[in-house]
mmCIF file of C-alpha atoms in Angstrom:
data_model
loop_
_atom_site.group_PDB
_atom_site.id
_atom_site.type_symbol
_atom_site.label_atom_id
_atom_site.label_comp_id
_atom_site.label_asym_id
_atom_site.label_seq_id
_atom_site.Cartn_x
_atom_site.Cartn_y
_atom_site.Cartn_z
ATOM 1 C CA GLY A 784 6.174 11.444 -38.336
ATOM 2 C CA GLU A 785 8.321 9.247 -40.728
ATOM 3 C CA ASP A 786 8.474 5.821 -40.786
ATOM 4 C CA VAL A 787 9.524 3.098 -42.857
ATOM 5 C CA GLU A 788 9.179 -0.528 -42.277
ATOM 6 C CA GLN A 789 10.071 -3.634 -44.094
ATOM 7 C CA SER A 790 9.527 -7.274 -43.690
ATOM 8 C CA LEU A 791 12.600 -8.475 -41.166
ATOM 9 C CA PHE A 792 13.565 -11.949 -43.158
ATOM 10 C CA LEU A 793 13.658 -13.827 -46.798
ATOM 11 C CA SER A 794 15.092 -17.201 -47.679
ATOM 12 C CA VAL A 795 15.322 -18.054 -51.050
ATOM 13 C CA ARG A 796 17.224 -20.828 -53.376
ATOM 14 C CA GLU A 797 20.662 -19.998 -55.070
ATOM 15 C CA GLY A 798 19.832 -18.755 -58.522
ATOM 16 C CA ASP A 799 16.786 -17.417 -57.706
ATOM 17 C CA SER A 800 14.981 -13.954 -58.008
ATOM 18 C CA SER A 801 14.852 -12.506 -54.181
ATOM 19 C CA VAL A 802 11.953 -9.585 -53.895
ATOM 20 C CA ILE A 803 12.348 -7.121 -50.971
ATOM 21 C CA ASN A 804 9.594 -5.243 -50.050
ATOM 22 C CA CYS A 805 9.742 -1.080 -47.997
ATOM 23 C CA THR A 806 6.839 0.897 -46.958
ATOM 24 C CA TYR A 807 7.266 4.320 -46.461
ATOM 25 C CA THR A 808 4.343 6.869 -44.760
ATOM 26 C CA ASP A 809 6.218 10.644 -45.656
ATOM 27 C CA SER A 810 4.758 11.583 -48.872
ATOM 28 C CA SER A 811 7.357 14.198 -48.674
ATOM 29 C CA SER A 812 9.879 11.730 -49.777
ATOM 30 C CA THR A 813 12.341 12.516 -52.465
ATOM 31 C CA TYR A 814 14.603 9.757 -52.603
ATOM 32 C CA LEU A 815 14.927 6.596 -51.950
ATOM 33 C CA TYR A 816 17.826 4.225 -50.896
ATOM 34 C CA TRP A 817 18.598 0.579 -50.853
ATOM 35 C CA TYR A 818 22.003 -0.404 -48.322
ATOM 36 C CA LYS A 819 23.290 -3.316 -48.129
ATOM 37 C CA GLN A 820 24.894 -4.358 -44.624
ATOM 38 C CA GLU A 821 26.891 -7.769 -44.939
ATOM 39 C CA PRO A 822 27.929 -9.192 -41.301
ATOM 40 C CA GLY A 823 30.931 -6.810 -39.447
ATOM 41 C CA ALA A 824 30.289 -4.459 -41.722
ATOM 42 C CA GLY A 825 29.198 -1.169 -42.523
ATOM 43 C CA LEU A 826 26.334 0.476 -44.858
ATOM 44 C CA GLN A 827 27.455 -0.051 -48.627
ATOM 45 C CA LEU A 828 24.602 1.501 -50.834
ATOM 46 C CA LEU A 829 23.213 -0.494 -53.504
ATOM 47 C CA THR A 830 21.172 1.787 -55.211
ATOM 48 C CA TYR A 831 18.796 5.097 -54.899
ATOM 49 C CA ILE A 832 15.952 6.137 -56.977
ATOM 50 C CA PHE A 833 14.416 9.724 -57.059
ATOM 51 C CA SER A 834 10.636 9.602 -56.329
ATOM 52 C CA ASN A 835 9.602 10.771 -59.628
ATOM 53 C CA MET A 836 11.120 7.421 -60.821
ATOM 54 C CA ASP A 837 8.981 4.389 -61.519
ATOM 55 C CA MET A 838 11.838 2.201 -62.134
ATOM 56 C CA LYS A 839 15.493 1.399 -62.378
ATOM 57 C CA GLN A 840 17.884 -1.363 -63.132
ATOM 58 C CA ASP A 841 21.574 -1.461 -62.714
ATOM 59 C CA GLN A 842 22.773 -5.159 -63.164
ATOM 60 C CA ARG A 843 21.031 -7.502 -61.584
ATOM 61 C CA LEU A 844 19.025 -5.286 -59.315
ATOM 62 C CA THR A 845 15.498 -3.582 -60.307
ATOM 63 C CA VAL A 846 14.199 -1.074 -58.432
ATOM 64 C CA LEU A 847 10.477 -0.815 -58.211
ATOM 65 C CA LEU A 848 8.582 2.599 -56.791
ATOM 66 C CA ASN A 849 4.949 3.052 -56.547
ATOM 67 C CA LYS A 850 4.347 6.720 -55.475
ATOM 68 C CA LYS A 851 0.676 6.279 -55.087
ATOM 69 C CA ASP A 852 0.825 3.333 -52.176
ATOM 70 C CA LYS A 853 4.469 4.456 -50.770
ATOM 71 C CA HIS A 854 5.702 1.284 -51.511
ATOM 72 C CA LEU A 855 9.595 0.532 -52.705
ATOM 73 C CA SER A 856 10.614 -2.687 -54.299
ATOM 74 C CA LEU A 857 14.072 -4.250 -54.617
ATOM 75 C CA ARG A 858 14.655 -7.074 -57.167
ATOM 76 C CA ILE A 859 17.894 -9.144 -57.109
ATOM 77 C CA ALA A 860 18.200 -11.455 -60.140
ATOM 78 C CA ASP A 861 19.747 -14.906 -59.977
ATOM 79 C CA THR A 862 20.788 -14.532 -56.616
ATOM 80 C CA GLN A 863 24.276 -15.797 -54.829
ATOM 81 C CA THR A 864 25.292 -16.823 -51.813
ATOM 82 C CA GLY A 865 27.411 -13.782 -51.484
ATOM 83 C CA ASP A 866 23.971 -11.682 -51.631
ATOM 84 C CA SER A 867 23.338 -12.935 -47.987
ATOM 85 C CA ALA A 868 23.057 -9.995 -45.842
ATOM 86 C CA ILE A 869 20.693 -7.390 -44.178
ATOM 87 C CA TYR A 870 19.186 -4.939 -46.959
ATOM 88 C CA PHE A 871 17.737 -1.484 -45.497
ATOM 89 C CA CYS A 872 15.413 1.028 -47.206
ATOM 90 C CA ALA A 873 15.904 4.375 -46.509
ATOM 91 C CA GLU A 874 14.314 7.846 -47.727
ATOM 92 C CA SER A 875 15.194 11.309 -47.396
ATOM 93 C CA THR A 876 13.666 14.598 -48.320
ATOM 94 C CA ASP A 877 15.297 17.346 -50.576
ATOM 95 C CA GLY A 878 16.977 19.624 -48.707
ATOM 96 C CA ALA A 879 20.878 20.630 -47.088
ATOM 97 C CA THR A 880 20.588 18.094 -44.568
ATOM 98 C CA ASN A 881 19.296 14.893 -47.142
ATOM 99 C CA LYS A 882 19.614 13.065 -42.953
ATOM 100 C CA LEU A 883 18.686 9.409 -44.126
ATOM 101 C CA ILE A 884 15.334 7.968 -42.135
ATOM 102 C CA PHE A 885 16.419 3.805 -42.645
ATOM 103 C CA GLY A 886 13.819 0.342 -42.138
ATOM 104 C CA THR A 887 13.871 -2.038 -40.150
ATOM 105 C CA GLY A 888 16.168 -4.072 -42.422
ATOM 106 C CA THR A 889 14.982 -7.320 -44.372
ATOM 107 C CA LEU A 890 18.088 -10.392 -43.602
ATOM 108 C CA LEU A 891 18.211 -12.108 -46.919
ATOM 109 C CA ALA A 892 19.371 -15.948 -46.900
ATOM 110 C CA VAL A 893 20.569 -17.710 -49.867
ATOM 111 C CA GLN A 894 20.355 -21.210 -49.541
ATOM 112 C CA PRO A 895 22.310 -23.256 -51.757
ATOM 113 C CA GLU B 1301 38.735 3.553 -53.438
ATOM 114 C CA PRO B 1302 38.155 5.706 -51.028
ATOM 115 C CA GLU B 1303 36.364 5.231 -48.496
ATOM 116 C CA VAL B 1304 35.049 6.263 -44.969
ATOM 117 C CA THR B 1305 37.435 5.111 -42.102
ATOM 118 C CA GLN B 1306 36.252 4.859 -38.281
ATOM 119 C CA THR B 1307 38.412 3.843 -35.291
ATOM 120 C CA PRO B 1308 38.460 2.172 -32.823
ATOM 121 C CA SER B 1309 36.259 -0.598 -34.041
ATOM 122 C CA HIS B 1310 34.992 -1.482 -31.142
ATOM 123 C CA GLN B 1311 35.331 0.246 -27.727
ATOM 124 C CA VAL B 1312 34.252 -0.461 -24.123
ATOM 125 C CA THR B 1313 33.898 2.231 -21.340
ATOM 126 C CA GLN B 1314 32.481 2.669 -18.199
ATOM 127 C CA MET B 1315 29.355 4.471 -17.616
ATOM 128 C CA GLY B 1316 29.715 8.232 -16.871
ATOM 129 C CA GLN B 1317 33.129 7.906 -19.036
ATOM 130 C CA GLU B 1318 34.180 10.610 -21.827
ATOM 131 C CA VAL B 1319 34.317 9.013 -24.889
ATOM 132 C CA ILE B 1320 35.381 10.063 -28.623
ATOM 133 C CA LEU B 1321 34.674 8.870 -31.673
ATOM 134 C CA ARG B 1322 36.861 9.133 -34.653
ATOM 135 C CA CYS B 1323 35.634 9.402 -38.908
ATOM 136 C CA VAL B 1324 37.726 10.229 -41.472
ATOM 137 C CA PRO B 1325 35.525 10.611 -43.972
ATOM 138 C CA ILE B 1326 36.308 10.702 -48.037
ATOM 139 C CA SER B 1327 38.519 13.347 -48.491
ATOM 140 C CA ASN B 1328 36.604 15.641 -50.976
ATOM 141 C CA HIS B 1329 33.818 15.627 -49.109
ATOM 142 C CA LEU B 1330 31.458 18.482 -47.894
ATOM 143 C CA TYR B 1331 28.393 16.899 -45.860
ATOM 144 C CA PHE B 1332 29.619 14.596 -42.370
ATOM 145 C CA TYR B 1333 27.054 12.423 -40.304
ATOM 146 C CA TRP B 1334 26.554 10.008 -37.317
ATOM 147 C CA TYR B 1335 24.183 7.374 -36.755
ATOM 148 C CA ARG B 1336 23.752 4.577 -34.433
ATOM 149 C CA GLN B 1337 22.246 1.206 -34.242
ATOM 150 C CA ILE B 1338 21.257 -0.167 -31.132
ATOM 151 C CA LEU B 1339 21.460 -3.936 -31.427
ATOM 152 C CA GLY B 1340 17.973 -5.480 -33.135
ATOM 153 C CA GLN B 1341 16.650 -1.684 -33.870
ATOM 154 C CA LYS B 1342 16.830 0.725 -36.574
ATOM 155 C CA VAL B 1343 19.614 2.773 -37.871
ATOM 156 C CA GLU B 1344 19.060 6.566 -36.604
ATOM 157 C CA PHE B 1345 20.277 9.590 -37.941
ATOM 158 C CA LEU B 1346 21.426 11.861 -34.746
ATOM 159 C CA VAL B 1347 23.298 14.930 -37.027
ATOM 160 C CA SER B 1348 24.836 16.192 -39.731
ATOM 161 C CA PHE B 1349 27.593 18.955 -40.099
ATOM 162 C CA TYR B 1350 28.519 20.700 -42.825
ATOM 163 C CA ASN B 1351 30.731 24.308 -43.058
ATOM 164 C CA ASN B 1352 32.011 23.707 -39.575
ATOM 165 C CA GLU B 1353 28.652 23.703 -37.662
ATOM 166 C CA ILE B 1354 25.880 21.589 -37.316
ATOM 167 C CA SER B 1355 22.993 21.552 -39.978
ATOM 168 C CA GLU B 1356 20.591 19.380 -38.423
ATOM 169 C CA LYS B 1357 20.197 17.229 -35.276
ATOM 170 C CA SER B 1358 17.659 14.595 -33.911
ATOM 171 C CA GLU B 1359 16.342 14.405 -30.724
ATOM 172 C CA ILE B 1360 18.982 11.847 -29.688
ATOM 173 C CA PHE B 1361 21.806 14.236 -29.735
ATOM 174 C CA ASP B 1362 21.585 15.966 -26.881
ATOM 175 C CA ASP B 1363 23.599 18.196 -24.559
ATOM 176 C CA GLN B 1364 26.099 14.575 -24.069
ATOM 177 C CA PHE B 1365 26.728 14.855 -27.646
ATOM 178 C CA SER B 1366 29.096 16.886 -29.348
ATOM 179 C CA VAL B 1367 30.970 16.953 -32.648
ATOM 180 C CA GLU B 1368 34.268 18.434 -34.073
ATOM 181 C CA ARG B 1369 35.850 18.700 -37.203
ATOM 182 C CA PRO B 1370 39.223 19.331 -35.355
ATOM 183 C CA ASP B 1371 41.441 19.451 -38.468
ATOM 184 C CA GLY B 1372 41.334 19.046 -42.315
ATOM 185 C CA SER B 1373 40.194 14.873 -42.286
ATOM 186 C CA ASN B 1374 38.935 14.073 -38.530
ATOM 187 C CA PHE B 1375 35.344 13.961 -37.810
ATOM 188 C CA THR B 1376 34.810 12.887 -33.980
ATOM 189 C CA LEU B 1377 31.652 12.435 -31.830
ATOM 190 C CA LYS B 1378 32.409 12.736 -28.233
ATOM 191 C CA ILE B 1379 30.157 11.497 -25.236
ATOM 192 C CA ARG B 1380 30.319 13.595 -22.251
ATOM 193 C CA SER B 1381 29.226 11.151 -19.665
ATOM 194 C CA THR B 1382 27.973 7.679 -21.379
ATOM 195 C CA LYS B 1383 24.813 5.962 -19.841
ATOM 196 C CA LEU B 1384 24.562 2.306 -20.896
ATOM 197 C CA GLU B 1385 21.691 2.998 -23.236
ATOM 198 C CA ASP B 1386 24.430 5.260 -25.344
ATOM 199 C CA SER B 1387 25.582 1.047 -25.913
ATOM 200 C CA ALA B 1388 25.087 0.410 -29.980
ATOM 201 C CA MET B 1389 27.202 0.719 -33.248
ATOM 202 C CA TYR B 1390 28.177 4.109 -34.139
ATOM 203 C CA PHE B 1391 28.809 4.455 -37.895
ATOM 204 C CA CYS B 1392 29.533 8.108 -39.480
ATOM 205 C CA ALA B 1393 28.582 8.773 -43.375
ATOM 206 C CA SER B 1394 29.721 11.710 -45.662
ATOM 207 C CA ARG B 1395 28.747 12.656 -49.040
ATOM 208 C CA THR B 1396 30.214 15.479 -51.693
ATOM 209 C CA ASP B 1397 27.816 18.272 -51.680
ATOM 210 C CA ARG B 1398 24.312 19.235 -52.212
ATOM 211 C CA SER B 1399 23.747 18.390 -55.968
ATOM 212 C CA SER B 1400 24.651 14.581 -54.353
ATOM 213 C CA TYR B 1401 22.345 12.397 -52.760
ATOM 214 C CA GLU B 1402 24.789 9.990 -52.157
ATOM 215 C CA GLN B 1403 25.873 8.813 -48.191
ATOM 216 C CA TYR B 1404 29.071 6.791 -48.078
ATOM 217 C CA PHE B 1405 28.884 4.735 -44.577
ATOM 218 C CA GLY B 1406 32.374 3.635 -42.182
ATOM 219 C CA PRO B 1407 32.043 0.139 -40.731
ATOM 220 C CA GLY B 1408 30.893 1.604 -37.666
ATOM 221 C CA THR B 1409 32.216 1.247 -34.140
ATOM 222 C CA ARG B 1410 30.554 -0.931 -31.615
ATOM 223 C CA LEU B 1411 30.588 1.243 -28.125
ATOM 224 C CA THR B 1412 29.991 -1.012 -25.451
ATOM 225 C CA VAL B 1413 28.988 0.997 -22.050
ATOM 226 C CA THR B 1414 29.130 -1.257 -18.837
#
């Protein structure tokens, strides 16, 4: 069945780059997403990538997709304390429903 | 900026009681979703809704659950007879139409069943 896995925790210093990794099992995944959840808040869509792309950049965020290894990463450049949150990887397949299958989430702690 | 809203933010109920969780999706969106997150676990898909009917539901979404769009703005999730294991954060989401793959989430309702 579909499964999405992430490491649970990442700690970085302010100003460094953060790289959050995700693996998925469904080879028919068409869209892959990164969501951010701050304490007490909902899920904020950060970015997403189509499976026919290798990379997508959006300001400080870079998404890399290795479709052969079913590996997705999110790089945050110049990480700030405001980036401290849980980051969820999610995937969906094409179709009318577009339901999202989420990973476990990675807690990013940014040390000043 | 338009956003998905949910009420209440926290609901406490006794086992066996019915609860209704409410969501107001973004106004021009056509697809609506409910997800839940049990504490410490993954966010799980429950149900999707389009054109006034369920388009897909998960195994979790059994006969105790129902969804409704009672008017042009609200989207509700009803749990008929709550169980302890229904305690979770429930998220509503919406997206514009089939050409868009961006789902926008509300802040969630924390349901506590005692």
